[in-house]
PDB file of C-alpha atoms in Angstrom:
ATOM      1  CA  UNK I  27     108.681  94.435  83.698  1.00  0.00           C
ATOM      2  CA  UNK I  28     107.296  96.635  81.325  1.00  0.00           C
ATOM      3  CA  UNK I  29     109.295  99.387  82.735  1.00  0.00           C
ATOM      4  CA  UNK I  30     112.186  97.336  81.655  1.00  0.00           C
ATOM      5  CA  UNK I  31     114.960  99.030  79.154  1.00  0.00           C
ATOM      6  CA  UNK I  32     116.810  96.413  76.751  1.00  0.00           C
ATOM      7  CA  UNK I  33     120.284  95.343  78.055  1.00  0.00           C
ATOM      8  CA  UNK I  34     122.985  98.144  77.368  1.00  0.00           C
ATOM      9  CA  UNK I  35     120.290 101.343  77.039  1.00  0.00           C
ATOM     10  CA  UNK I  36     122.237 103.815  79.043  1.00  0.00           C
ATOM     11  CA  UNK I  37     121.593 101.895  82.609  1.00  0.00           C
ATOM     12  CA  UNK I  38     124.902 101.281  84.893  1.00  0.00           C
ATOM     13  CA  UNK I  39     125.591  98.440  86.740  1.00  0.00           C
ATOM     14  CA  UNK I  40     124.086  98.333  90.253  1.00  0.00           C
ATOM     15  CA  UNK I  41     124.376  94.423  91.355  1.00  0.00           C
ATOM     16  CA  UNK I  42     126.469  91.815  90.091  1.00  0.00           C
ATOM     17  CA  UNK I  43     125.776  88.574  91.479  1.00  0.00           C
ATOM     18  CA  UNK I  44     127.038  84.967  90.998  1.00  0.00           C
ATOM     19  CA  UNK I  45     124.866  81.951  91.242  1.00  0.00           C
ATOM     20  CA  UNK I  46     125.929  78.416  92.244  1.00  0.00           C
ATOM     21  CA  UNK I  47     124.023  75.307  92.945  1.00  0.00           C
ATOM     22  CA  UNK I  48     123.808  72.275  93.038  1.00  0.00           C
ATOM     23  CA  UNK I  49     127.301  71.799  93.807  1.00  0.00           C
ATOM     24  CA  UNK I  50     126.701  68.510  95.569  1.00  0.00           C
ATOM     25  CA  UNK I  51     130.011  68.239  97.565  1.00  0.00           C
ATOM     26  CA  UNK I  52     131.402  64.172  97.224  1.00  0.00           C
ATOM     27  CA  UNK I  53     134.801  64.051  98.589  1.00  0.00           C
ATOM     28  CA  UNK I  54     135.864  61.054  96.070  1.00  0.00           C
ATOM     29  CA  UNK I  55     134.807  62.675  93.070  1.00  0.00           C
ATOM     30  CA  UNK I  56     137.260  65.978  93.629  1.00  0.00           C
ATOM     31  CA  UNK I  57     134.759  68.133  95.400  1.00  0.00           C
ATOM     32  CA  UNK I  58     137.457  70.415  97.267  1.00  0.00           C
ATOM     33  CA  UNK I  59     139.815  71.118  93.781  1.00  0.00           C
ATOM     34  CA  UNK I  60     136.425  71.679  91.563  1.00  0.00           C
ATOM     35  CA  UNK I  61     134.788  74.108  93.644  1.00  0.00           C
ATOM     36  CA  UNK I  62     137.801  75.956  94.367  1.00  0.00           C
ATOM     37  CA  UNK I  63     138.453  76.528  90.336  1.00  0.00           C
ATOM     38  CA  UNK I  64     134.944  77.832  90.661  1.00  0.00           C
ATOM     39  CA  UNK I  65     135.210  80.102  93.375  1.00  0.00           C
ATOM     40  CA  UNK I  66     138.479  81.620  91.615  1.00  0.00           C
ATOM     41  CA  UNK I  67     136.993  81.844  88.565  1.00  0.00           C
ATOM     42  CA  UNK I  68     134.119  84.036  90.573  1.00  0.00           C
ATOM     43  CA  UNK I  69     136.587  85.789  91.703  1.00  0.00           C
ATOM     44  CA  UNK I  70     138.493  86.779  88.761  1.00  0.00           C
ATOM     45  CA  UNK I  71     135.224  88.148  86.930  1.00  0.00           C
ATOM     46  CA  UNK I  72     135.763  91.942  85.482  1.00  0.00           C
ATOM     47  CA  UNK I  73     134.110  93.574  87.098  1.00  0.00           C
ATOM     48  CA  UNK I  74     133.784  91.376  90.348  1.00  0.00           C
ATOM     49  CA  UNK I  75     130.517  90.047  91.538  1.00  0.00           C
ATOM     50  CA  UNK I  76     128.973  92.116  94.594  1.00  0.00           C
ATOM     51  CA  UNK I  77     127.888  88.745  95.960  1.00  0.00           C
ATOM     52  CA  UNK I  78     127.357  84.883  95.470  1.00  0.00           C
ATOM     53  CA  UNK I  79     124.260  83.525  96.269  1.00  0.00           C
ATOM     54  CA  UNK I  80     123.714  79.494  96.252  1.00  0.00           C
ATOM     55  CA  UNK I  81     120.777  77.709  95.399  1.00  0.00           C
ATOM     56  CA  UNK I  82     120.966  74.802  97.451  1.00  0.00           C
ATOM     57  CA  UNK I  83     122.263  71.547  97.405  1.00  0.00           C
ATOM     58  CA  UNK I  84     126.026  72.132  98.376  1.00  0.00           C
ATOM     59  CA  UNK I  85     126.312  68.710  99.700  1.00  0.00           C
ATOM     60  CA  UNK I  86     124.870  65.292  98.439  1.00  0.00           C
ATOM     61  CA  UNK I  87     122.541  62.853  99.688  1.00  0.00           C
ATOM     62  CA  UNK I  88     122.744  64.776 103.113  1.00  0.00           C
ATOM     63  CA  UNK I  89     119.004  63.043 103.826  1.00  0.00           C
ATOM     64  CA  UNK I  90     120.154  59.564 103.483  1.00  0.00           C
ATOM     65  CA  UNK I  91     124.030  60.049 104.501  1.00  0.00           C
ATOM     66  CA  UNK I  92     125.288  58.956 107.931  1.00  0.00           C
ATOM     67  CA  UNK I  93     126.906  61.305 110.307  1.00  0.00           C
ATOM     68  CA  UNK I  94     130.750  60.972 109.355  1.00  0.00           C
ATOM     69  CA  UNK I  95     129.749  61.683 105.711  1.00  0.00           C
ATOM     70  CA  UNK I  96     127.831  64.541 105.897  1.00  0.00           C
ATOM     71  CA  UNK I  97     130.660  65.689 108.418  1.00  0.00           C
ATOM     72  CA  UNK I  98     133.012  65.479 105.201  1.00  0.00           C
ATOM     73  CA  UNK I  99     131.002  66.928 102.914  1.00  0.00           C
ATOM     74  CA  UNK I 100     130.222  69.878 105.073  1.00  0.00           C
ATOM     75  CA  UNK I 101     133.514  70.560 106.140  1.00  0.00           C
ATOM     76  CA  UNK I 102     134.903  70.460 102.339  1.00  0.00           C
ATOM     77  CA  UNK I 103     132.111  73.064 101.607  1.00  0.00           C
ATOM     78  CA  UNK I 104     133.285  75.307 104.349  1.00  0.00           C
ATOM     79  CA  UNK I 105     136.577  75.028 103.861  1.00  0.00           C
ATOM     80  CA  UNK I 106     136.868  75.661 100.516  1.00  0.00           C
ATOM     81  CA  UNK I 107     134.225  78.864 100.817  1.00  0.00           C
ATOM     82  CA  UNK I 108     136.124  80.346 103.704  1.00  0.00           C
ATOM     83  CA  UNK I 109     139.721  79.856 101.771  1.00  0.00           C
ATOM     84  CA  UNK I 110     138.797  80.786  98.187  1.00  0.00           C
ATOM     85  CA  UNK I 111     135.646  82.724  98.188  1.00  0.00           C
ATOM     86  CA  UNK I 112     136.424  86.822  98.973  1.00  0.00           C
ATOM     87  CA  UNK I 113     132.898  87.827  98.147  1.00  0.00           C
ATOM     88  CA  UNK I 114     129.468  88.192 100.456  1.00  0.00           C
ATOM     89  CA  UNK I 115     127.736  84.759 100.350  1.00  0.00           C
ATOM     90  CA  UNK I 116     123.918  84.217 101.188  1.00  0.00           C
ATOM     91  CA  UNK I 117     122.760  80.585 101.245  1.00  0.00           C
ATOM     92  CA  UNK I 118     119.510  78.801 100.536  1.00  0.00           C
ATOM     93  CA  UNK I 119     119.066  75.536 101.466  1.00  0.00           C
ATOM     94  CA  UNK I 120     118.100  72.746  98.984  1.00  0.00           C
ATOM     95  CA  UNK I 121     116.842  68.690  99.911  1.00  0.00           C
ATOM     96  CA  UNK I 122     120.360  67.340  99.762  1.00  0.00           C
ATOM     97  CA  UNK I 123     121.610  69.701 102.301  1.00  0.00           C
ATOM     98  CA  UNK I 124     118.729  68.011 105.135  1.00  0.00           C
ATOM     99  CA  UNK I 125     120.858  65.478 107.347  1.00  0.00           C
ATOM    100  CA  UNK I 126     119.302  62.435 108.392  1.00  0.00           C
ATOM    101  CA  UNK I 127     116.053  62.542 106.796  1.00  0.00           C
ATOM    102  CA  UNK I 128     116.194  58.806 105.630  1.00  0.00           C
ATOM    103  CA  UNK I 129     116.548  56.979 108.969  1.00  0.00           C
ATOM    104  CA  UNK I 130     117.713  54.156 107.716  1.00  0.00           C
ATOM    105  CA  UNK I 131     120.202  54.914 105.440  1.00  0.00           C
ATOM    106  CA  UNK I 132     121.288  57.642 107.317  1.00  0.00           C
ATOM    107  CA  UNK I 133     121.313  55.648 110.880  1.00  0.00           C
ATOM    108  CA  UNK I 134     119.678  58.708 112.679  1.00  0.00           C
ATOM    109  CA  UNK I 135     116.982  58.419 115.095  1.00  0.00           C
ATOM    110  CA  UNK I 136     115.596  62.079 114.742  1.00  0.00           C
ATOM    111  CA  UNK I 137     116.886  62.876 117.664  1.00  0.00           C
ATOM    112  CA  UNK I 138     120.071  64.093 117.013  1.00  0.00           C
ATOM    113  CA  UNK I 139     120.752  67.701 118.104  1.00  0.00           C
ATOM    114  CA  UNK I 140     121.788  68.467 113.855  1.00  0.00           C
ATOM    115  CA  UNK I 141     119.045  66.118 112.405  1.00  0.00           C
ATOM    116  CA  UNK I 142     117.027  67.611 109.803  1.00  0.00           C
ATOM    117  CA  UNK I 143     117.691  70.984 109.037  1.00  0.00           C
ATOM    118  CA  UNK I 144     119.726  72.118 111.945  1.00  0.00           C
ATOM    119  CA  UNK I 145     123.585  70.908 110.833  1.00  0.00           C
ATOM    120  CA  UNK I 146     123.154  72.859 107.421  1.00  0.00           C
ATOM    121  CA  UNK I 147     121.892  76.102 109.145  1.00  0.00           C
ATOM    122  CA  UNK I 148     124.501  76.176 111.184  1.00  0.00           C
ATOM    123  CA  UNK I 149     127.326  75.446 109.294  1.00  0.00           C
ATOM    124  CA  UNK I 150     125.739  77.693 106.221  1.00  0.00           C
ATOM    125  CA  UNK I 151     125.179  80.770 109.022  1.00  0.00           C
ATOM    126  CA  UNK I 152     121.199  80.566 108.677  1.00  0.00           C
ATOM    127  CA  UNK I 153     119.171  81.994 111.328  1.00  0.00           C
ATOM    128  CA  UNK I 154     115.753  79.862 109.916  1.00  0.00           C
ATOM    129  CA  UNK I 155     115.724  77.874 106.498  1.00  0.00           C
ATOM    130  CA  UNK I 156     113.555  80.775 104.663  1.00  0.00           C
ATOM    131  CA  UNK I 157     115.060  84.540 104.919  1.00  0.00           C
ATOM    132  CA  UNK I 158     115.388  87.937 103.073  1.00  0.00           C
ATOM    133  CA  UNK I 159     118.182  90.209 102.507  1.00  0.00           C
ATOM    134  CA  UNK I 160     118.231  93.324 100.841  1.00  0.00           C
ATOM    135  CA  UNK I 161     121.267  94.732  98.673  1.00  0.00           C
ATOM    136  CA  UNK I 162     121.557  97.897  96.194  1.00  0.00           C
ATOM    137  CA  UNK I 163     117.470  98.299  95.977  1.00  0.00           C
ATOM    138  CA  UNK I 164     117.120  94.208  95.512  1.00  0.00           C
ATOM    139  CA  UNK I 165     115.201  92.446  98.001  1.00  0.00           C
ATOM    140  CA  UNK I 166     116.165  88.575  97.653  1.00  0.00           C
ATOM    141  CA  UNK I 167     113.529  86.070  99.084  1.00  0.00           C
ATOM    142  CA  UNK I 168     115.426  82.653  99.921  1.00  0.00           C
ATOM    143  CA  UNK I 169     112.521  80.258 100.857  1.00  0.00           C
ATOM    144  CA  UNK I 170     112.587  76.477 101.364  1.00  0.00           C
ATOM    145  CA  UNK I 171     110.098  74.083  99.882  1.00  0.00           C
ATOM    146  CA  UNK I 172     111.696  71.035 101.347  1.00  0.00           C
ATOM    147  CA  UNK I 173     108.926  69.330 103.868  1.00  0.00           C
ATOM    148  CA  UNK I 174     109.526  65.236 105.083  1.00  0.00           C
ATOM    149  CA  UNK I 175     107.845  62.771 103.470  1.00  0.00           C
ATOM    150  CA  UNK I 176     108.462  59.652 105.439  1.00  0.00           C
ATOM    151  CA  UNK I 177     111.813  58.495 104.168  1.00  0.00           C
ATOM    152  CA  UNK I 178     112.037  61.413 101.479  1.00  0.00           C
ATOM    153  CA  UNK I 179     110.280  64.939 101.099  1.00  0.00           C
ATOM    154  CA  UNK I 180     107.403  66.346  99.532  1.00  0.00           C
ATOM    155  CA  UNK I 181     108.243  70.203  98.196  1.00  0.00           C
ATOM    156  CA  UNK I 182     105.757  73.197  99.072  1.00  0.00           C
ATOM    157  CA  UNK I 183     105.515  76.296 101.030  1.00  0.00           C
ATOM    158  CA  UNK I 184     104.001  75.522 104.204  1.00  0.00           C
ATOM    159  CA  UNK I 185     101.343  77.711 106.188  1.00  0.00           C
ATOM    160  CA  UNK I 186     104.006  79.938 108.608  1.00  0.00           C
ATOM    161  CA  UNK I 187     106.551  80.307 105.253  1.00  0.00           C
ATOM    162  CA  UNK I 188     103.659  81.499 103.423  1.00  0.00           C
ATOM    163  CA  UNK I 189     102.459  83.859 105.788  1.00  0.00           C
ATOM    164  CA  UNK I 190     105.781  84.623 106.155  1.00  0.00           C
ATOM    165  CA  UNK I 191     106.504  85.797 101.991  1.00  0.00           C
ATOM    166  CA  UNK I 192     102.733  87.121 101.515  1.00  0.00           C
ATOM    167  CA  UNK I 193     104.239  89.852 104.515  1.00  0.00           C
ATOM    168  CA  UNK I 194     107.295  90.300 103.064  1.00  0.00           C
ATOM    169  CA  UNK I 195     105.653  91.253  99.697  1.00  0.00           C
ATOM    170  CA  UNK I 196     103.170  93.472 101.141  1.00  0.00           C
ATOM    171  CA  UNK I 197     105.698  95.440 103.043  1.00  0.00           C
ATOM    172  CA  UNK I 198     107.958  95.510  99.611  1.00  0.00           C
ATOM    173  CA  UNK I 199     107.763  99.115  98.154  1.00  0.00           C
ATOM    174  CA  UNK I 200     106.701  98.954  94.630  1.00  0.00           C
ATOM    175  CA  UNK I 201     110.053 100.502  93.755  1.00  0.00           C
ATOM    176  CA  UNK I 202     111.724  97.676  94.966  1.00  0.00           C
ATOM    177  CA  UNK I 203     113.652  95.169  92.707  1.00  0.00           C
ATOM    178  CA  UNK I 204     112.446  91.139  94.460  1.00  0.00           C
ATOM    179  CA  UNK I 205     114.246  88.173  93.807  1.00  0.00           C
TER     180      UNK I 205
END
């Protein structure tokens, strides 16, 4: 912005926020111990983060994964969040985190009551896949480009998400901070 004042110009501190993605949880590869030493270290920051917001992709290969190892993956991820995070979290979903996606690989039919996007929004605490908070005079716009594409995906915003974010701007006051 060009309203913007270089870092350090008299401003205080209103939001601190920590950012992790792409964690892609796999059990043999030390998933629980490495993103505990991460959430500690988020949590020994001076001064402490207000929040942590992830960017998707907590788990790996959710789409092509069968139902015992996304099961694994997902309960590592909440486990280790619920035991070593002490901070606000607000998720966003990313393609890895979509169960089932890959029929074939995964063994799913699509009709599974979790298939698709269902088992991450529930286990991340998602009402829908695209969502806004607001904190200290931010307003944060998760949204979720992740569309099937036969056995994979195809990324883009589609019709109801952009209707969706082109009202969410619009009702944005000017003075507000978006993310």
């Amino acid at each position: 912005s060009s309203a913007a004042r270089p870092a350090g110009a008299g401003r205080t501190r209103v939001l601190r926020l920590a950012h992790i993605t792409d964690v892609h949880v796999q059990p043999e590869r030390g998933a629980a111990e490495g993103l505990a030493m991460c959430l500690r270290r988020v949590n020994a920051l001076t001064p402490k983060p207000d929040m942590v917001i992830t960017g998707g992709d907590l788990i790996m290969d959710g789409f092509a994964a069968d139902e015992a190892r996304t099961r694994a993956q997902w309960d590592i991820l909440t486990r280790v969040f619920r035991d070593e995070c002490g901070l606000p979290v607000r998720h966003t979903l990313g393609n890895h985190d979509i169960w089932g996606w890959h029929k074939s690989k995964s063994r799913t039919t699509g009709a599974e009551p979790r298939w698709g996007k269902a088992w991450a929004l529930e286990q991340l605490g998602m009402p829908r896949a695209f969502h806004a908070h607001r904190a200290a005079g931010w307003k944060f716009l998760h949204l979720d480009s992740v569309r099937p594409d036969g056995d994979g995906y195809k990324a883009f915003l589609d019709d109801e998400q952009r209707a969706w974010l082109e009202a969410e701007l619009r009702a944005t006051p000017r003075s507000t901070h978006v993310l």
